[in-house]
CSV table of C-alpha atoms in Angstrom, one decimal:
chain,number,residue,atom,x,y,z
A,106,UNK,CA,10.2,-10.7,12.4
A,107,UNK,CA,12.7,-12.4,10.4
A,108,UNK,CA,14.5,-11.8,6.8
A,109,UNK,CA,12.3,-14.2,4.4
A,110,UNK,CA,15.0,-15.7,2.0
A,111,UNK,CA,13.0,-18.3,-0.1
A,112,UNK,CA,10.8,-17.5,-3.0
A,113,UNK,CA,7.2,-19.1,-2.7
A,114,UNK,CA,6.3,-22.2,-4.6
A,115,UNK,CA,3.4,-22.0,-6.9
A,116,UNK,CA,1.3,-24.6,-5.2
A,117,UNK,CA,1.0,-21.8,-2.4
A,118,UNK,CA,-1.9,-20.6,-3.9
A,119,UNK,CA,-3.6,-23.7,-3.9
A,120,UNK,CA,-7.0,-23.2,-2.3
A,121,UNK,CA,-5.6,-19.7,-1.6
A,122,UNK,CA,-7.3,-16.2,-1.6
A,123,UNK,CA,-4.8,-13.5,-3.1
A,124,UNK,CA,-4.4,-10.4,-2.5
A,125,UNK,CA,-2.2,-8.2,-4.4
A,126,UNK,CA,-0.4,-5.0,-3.8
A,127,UNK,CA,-0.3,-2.6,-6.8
A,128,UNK,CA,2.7,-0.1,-7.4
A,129,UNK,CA,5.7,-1.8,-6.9
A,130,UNK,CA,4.4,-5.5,-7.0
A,131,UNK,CA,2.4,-5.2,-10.2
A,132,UNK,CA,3.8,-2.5,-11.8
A,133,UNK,CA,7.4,-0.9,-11.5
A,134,UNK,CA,7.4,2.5,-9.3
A,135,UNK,CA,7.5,5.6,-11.0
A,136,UNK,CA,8.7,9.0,-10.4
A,137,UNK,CA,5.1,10.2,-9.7
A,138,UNK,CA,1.4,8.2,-9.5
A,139,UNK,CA,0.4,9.0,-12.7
A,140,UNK,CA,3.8,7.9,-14.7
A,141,UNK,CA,3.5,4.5,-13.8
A,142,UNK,CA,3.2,1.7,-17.4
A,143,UNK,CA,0.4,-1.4,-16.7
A,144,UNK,CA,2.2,-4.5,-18.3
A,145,UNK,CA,0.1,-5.5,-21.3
A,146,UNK,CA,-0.5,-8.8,-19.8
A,147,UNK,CA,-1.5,-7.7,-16.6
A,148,UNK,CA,-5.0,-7.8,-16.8
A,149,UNK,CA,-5.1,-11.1,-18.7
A,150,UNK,CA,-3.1,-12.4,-16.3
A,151,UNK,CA,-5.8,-11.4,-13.5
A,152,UNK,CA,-8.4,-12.9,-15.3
A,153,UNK,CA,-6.4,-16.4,-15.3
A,154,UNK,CA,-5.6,-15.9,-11.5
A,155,UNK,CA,-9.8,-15.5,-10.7
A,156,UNK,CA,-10.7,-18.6,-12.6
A,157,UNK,CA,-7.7,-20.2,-11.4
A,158,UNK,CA,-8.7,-19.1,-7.7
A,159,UNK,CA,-12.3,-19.1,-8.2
A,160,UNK,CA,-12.7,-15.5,-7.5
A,161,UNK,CA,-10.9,-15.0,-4.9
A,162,UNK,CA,-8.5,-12.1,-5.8
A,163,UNK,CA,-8.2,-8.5,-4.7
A,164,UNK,CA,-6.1,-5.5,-5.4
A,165,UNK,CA,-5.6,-4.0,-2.0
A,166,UNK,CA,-3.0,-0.6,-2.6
A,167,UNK,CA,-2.5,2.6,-1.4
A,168,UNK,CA,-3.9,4.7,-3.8
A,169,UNK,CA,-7.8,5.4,-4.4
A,170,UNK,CA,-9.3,3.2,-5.9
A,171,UNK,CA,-10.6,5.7,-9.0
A,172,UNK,CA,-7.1,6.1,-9.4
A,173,UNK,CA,-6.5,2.6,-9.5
A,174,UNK,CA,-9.1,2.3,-12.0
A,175,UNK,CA,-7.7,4.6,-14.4
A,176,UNK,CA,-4.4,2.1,-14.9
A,177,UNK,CA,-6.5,-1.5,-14.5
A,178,UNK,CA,-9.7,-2.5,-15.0
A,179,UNK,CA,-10.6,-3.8,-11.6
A,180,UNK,CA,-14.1,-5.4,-12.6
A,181,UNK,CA,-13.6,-8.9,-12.2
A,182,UNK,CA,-12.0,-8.9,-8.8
A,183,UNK,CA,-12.3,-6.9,-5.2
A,184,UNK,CA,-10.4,-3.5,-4.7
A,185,UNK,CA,-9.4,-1.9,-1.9
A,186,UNK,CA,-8.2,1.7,-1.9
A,187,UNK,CA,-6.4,4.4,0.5
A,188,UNK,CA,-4.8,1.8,2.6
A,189,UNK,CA,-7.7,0.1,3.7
A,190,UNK,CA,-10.2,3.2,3.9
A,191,UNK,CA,-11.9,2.0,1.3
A,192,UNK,CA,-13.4,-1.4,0.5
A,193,UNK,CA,-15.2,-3.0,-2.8
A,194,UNK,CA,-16.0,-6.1,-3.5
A,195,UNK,CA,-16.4,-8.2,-6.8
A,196,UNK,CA,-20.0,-7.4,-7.1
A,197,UNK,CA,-19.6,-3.8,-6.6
A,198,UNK,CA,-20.8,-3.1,-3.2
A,199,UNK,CA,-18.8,-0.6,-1.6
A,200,UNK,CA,-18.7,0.9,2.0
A,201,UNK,CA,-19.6,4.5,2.3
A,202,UNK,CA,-17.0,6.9,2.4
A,203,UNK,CA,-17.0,10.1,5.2
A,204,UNK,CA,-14.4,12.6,4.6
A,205,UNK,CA,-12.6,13.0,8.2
A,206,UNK,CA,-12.9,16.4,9.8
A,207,UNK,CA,-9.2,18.4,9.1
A,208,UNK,CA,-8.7,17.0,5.7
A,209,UNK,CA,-9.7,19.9,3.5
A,210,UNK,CA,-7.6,22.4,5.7
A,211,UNK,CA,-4.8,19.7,5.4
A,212,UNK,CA,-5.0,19.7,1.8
A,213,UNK,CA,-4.4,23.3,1.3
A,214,UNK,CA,-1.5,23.3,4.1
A,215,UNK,CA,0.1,20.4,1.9
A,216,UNK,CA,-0.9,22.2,-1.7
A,217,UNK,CA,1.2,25.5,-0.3
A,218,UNK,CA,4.1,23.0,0.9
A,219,UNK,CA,4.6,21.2,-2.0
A,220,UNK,CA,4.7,24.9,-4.1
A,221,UNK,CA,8.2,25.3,-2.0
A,222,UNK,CA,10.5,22.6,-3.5
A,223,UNK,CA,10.6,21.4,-7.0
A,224,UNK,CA,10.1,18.1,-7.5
A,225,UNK,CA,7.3,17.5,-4.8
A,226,UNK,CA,4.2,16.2,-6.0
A,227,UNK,CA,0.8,15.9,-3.9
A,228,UNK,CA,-1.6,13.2,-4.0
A,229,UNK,CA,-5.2,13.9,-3.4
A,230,UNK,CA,-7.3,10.9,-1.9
A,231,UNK,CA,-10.8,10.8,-1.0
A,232,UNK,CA,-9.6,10.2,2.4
A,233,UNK,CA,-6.6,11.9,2.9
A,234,UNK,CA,-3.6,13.6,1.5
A,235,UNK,CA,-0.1,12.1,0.2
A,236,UNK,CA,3.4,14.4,-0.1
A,237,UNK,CA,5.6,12.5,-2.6
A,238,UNK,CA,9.2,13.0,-2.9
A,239,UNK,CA,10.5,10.3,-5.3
A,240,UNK,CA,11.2,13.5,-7.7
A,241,UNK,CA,13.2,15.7,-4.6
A,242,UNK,CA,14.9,13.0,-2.0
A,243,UNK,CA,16.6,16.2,-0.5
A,244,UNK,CA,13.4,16.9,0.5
A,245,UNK,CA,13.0,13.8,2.8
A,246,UNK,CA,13.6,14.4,5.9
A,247,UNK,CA,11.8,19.1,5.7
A,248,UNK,CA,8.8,16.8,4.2
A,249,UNK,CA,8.1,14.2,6.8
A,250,UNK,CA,8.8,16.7,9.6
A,251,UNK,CA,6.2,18.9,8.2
A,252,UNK,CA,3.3,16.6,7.6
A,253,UNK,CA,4.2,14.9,11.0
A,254,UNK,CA,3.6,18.5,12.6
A,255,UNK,CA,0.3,19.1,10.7
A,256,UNK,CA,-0.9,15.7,11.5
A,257,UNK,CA,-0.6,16.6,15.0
A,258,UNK,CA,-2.5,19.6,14.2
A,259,UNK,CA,-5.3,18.2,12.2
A,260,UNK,CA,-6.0,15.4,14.3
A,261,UNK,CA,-5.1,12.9,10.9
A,262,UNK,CA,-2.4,9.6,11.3
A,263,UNK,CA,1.2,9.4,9.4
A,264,UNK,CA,1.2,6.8,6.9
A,265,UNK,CA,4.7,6.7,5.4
A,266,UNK,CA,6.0,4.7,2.4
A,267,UNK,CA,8.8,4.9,-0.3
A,268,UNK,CA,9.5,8.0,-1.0
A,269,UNK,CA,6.2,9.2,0.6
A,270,UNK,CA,4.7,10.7,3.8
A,271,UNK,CA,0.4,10.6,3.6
A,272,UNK,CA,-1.8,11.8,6.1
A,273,UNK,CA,-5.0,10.0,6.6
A,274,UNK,CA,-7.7,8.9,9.4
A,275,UNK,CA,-6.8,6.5,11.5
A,276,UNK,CA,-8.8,3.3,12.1
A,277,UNK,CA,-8.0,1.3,8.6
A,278,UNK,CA,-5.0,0.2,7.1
A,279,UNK,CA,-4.1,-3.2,4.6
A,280,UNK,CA,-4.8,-5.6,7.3
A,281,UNK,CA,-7.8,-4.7,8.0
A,282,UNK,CA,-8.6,-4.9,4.0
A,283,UNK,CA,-7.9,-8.2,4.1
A,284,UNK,CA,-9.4,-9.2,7.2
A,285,UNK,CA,-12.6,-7.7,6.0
A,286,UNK,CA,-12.1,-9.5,2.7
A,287,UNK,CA,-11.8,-12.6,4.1
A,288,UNK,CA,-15.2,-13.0,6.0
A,289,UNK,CA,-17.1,-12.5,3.0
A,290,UNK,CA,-18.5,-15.2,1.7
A,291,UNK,CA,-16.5,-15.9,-1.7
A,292,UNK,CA,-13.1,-15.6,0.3
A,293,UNK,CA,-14.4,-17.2,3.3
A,294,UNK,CA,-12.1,-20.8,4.6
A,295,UNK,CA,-9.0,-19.9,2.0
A,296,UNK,CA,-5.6,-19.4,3.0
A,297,UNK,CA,-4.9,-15.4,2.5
A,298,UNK,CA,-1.7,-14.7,0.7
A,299,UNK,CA,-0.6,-11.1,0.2
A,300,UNK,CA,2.1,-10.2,-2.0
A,301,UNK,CA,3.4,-6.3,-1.4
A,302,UNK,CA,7.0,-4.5,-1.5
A,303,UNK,CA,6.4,-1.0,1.0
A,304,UNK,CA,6.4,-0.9,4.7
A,305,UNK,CA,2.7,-0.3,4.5
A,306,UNK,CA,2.1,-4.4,3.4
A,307,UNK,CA,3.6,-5.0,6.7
A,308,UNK,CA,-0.1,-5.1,8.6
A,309,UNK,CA,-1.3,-7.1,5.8
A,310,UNK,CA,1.5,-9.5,6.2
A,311,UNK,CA,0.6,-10.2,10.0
A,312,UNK,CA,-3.1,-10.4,9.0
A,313,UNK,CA,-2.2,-13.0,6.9
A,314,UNK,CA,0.3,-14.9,8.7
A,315,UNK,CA,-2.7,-14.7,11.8
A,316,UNK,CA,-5.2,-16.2,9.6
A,317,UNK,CA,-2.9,-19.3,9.0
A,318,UNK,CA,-2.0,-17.8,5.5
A,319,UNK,CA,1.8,-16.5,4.0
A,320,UNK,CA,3.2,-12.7,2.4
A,321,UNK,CA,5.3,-12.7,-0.2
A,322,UNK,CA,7.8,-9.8,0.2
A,323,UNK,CA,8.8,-8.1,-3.2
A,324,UNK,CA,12.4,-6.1,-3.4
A,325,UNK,CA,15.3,-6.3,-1.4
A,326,UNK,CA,16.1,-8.4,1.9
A,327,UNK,CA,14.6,-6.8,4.5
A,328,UNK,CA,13.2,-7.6,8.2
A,329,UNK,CA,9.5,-8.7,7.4
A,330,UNK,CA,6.5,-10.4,9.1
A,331,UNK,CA,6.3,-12.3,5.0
A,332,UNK,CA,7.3,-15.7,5.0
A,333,UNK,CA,8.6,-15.7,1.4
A,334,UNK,CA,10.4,-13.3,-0.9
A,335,UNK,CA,10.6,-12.0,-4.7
A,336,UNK,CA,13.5,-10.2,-6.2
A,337,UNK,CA,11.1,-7.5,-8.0
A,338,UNK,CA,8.3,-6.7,-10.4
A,339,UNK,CA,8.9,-9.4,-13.2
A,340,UNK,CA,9.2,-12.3,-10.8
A,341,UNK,CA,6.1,-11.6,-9.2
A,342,UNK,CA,4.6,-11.5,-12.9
A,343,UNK,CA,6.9,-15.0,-13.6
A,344,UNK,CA,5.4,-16.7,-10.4
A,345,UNK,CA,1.9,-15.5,-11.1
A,346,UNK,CA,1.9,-16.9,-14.4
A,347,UNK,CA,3.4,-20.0,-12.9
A,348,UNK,CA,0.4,-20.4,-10.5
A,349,UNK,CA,-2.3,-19.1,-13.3
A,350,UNK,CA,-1.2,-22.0,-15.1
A,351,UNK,CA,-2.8,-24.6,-12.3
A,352,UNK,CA,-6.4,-26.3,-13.2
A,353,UNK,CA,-9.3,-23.7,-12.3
A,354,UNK,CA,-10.8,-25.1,-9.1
């Protein structure tokens, strides 16, 4: 891995499929899920990006994707929630879900956790459980040594981000979103290109950069399997419109 340190033209997403991340690439983080604001011109701006790209766009994030649906309307483009757990594409088929064995006494363990700090926040999935601790960063390092001692316990994987420690079944993650994107039939023979900011876009950049495509790193300089880089939230809004603004295909 190396430190990208050049931002991506526009003519990358020539013939490209794009896949974006959502909190902190679309939309600024917040101090919890639900506080996050959707830039007016987001969705507008998705709907020039699928005529622009001929469909081939996708939200692939962390969160569920019913939650993602109650900030964007996800309708004219693929989805893929809870880190790659769950998959949906443009015309609505999904794959089946199947809670993992553990979760529900996980939940509970995690519920009672949280009710010892203020500031901590939980995150019900459909498929697992997030701690967040955006709101109490004192409560870093208790919270990850906890869930990292029930995940040994229930049997579930640590998924960590900013400011956040989930557990969740193994056997998924945002690389394997894309990769299963990708032999579908609309995204089929483009060149991926992911755009994310957490440690958890890492495995989609190497999908990516496998299937002869690029990531596009959002935030700070950092070690990174993305080829290109973008200071934050409004220059990943400044290039998209940039590209948008190419003939549709």
């Amino acid at each position: 891995m190396a430190v990208p340190d050049r931002a991506p033209p526009a003519a990358l997403l020539a013939e490209a499929a794009l896949f974006l991340d959502f909190d902190g690439t679309l939309v600024e983080l917040a101090e919890s899920p639900a506080a996050i604001s959707v830039p007016s011109g987001l969705k507008p701006l998705l709907s020039r990006l699928v005529e622009r790209l001929g469909g081939r766009v996708a939200i692939v994030s962390g969160r569920s994707i019913t939650d993602i649906e109650e900030h964007l309307d996800c309708s004219a483009v693929a989805v893929s929630g809870s880190h790659g757990l769950e998959l949906r594409l443009r015309n609505g088929a999904e794959l089946p879900l199947a809670a993992p064995a553990g979760l529900e006494e996980a939940r509970l363990a995690v519920d009672a956790f949280a009710e010892t700090a203020d500031g901590l926040l939980v995150e019900h999935k459909p498929l697992g459980v997030a701690l967040h601790f955006r709101r109490a960063p004192d409560e870093a390092e208790r919270s990850s040594a906890f869930m990292e001692k029930l995940a040994a316990r229930s049997g579930l994987e640590i998924q960590k981000g900013k400011m956040v420690v989930e557990l969740r079944p193994g056997g998924a993650d945002k690389g394997d979103a894309v990769r299963a994107f990708m032999a579908e039939p609309e995204f089929a023979g483009a060149r991926p290109v992911f755009v994310g900011d957490d440690v958890t876009d890492e495995h989609a950049f190497e999908a990516v950069a496998e299937m002869g495509g690029a990531g596009i790193l959002v935030g700070p300089p950092r070690r990174s399997a993305a080829g290109y880089r973008l200071n934050d939230v409004a220059a990943v809004a400044a290039w998209l419109q940039e590209a948008a603004a190419g003939s549709p295909e």
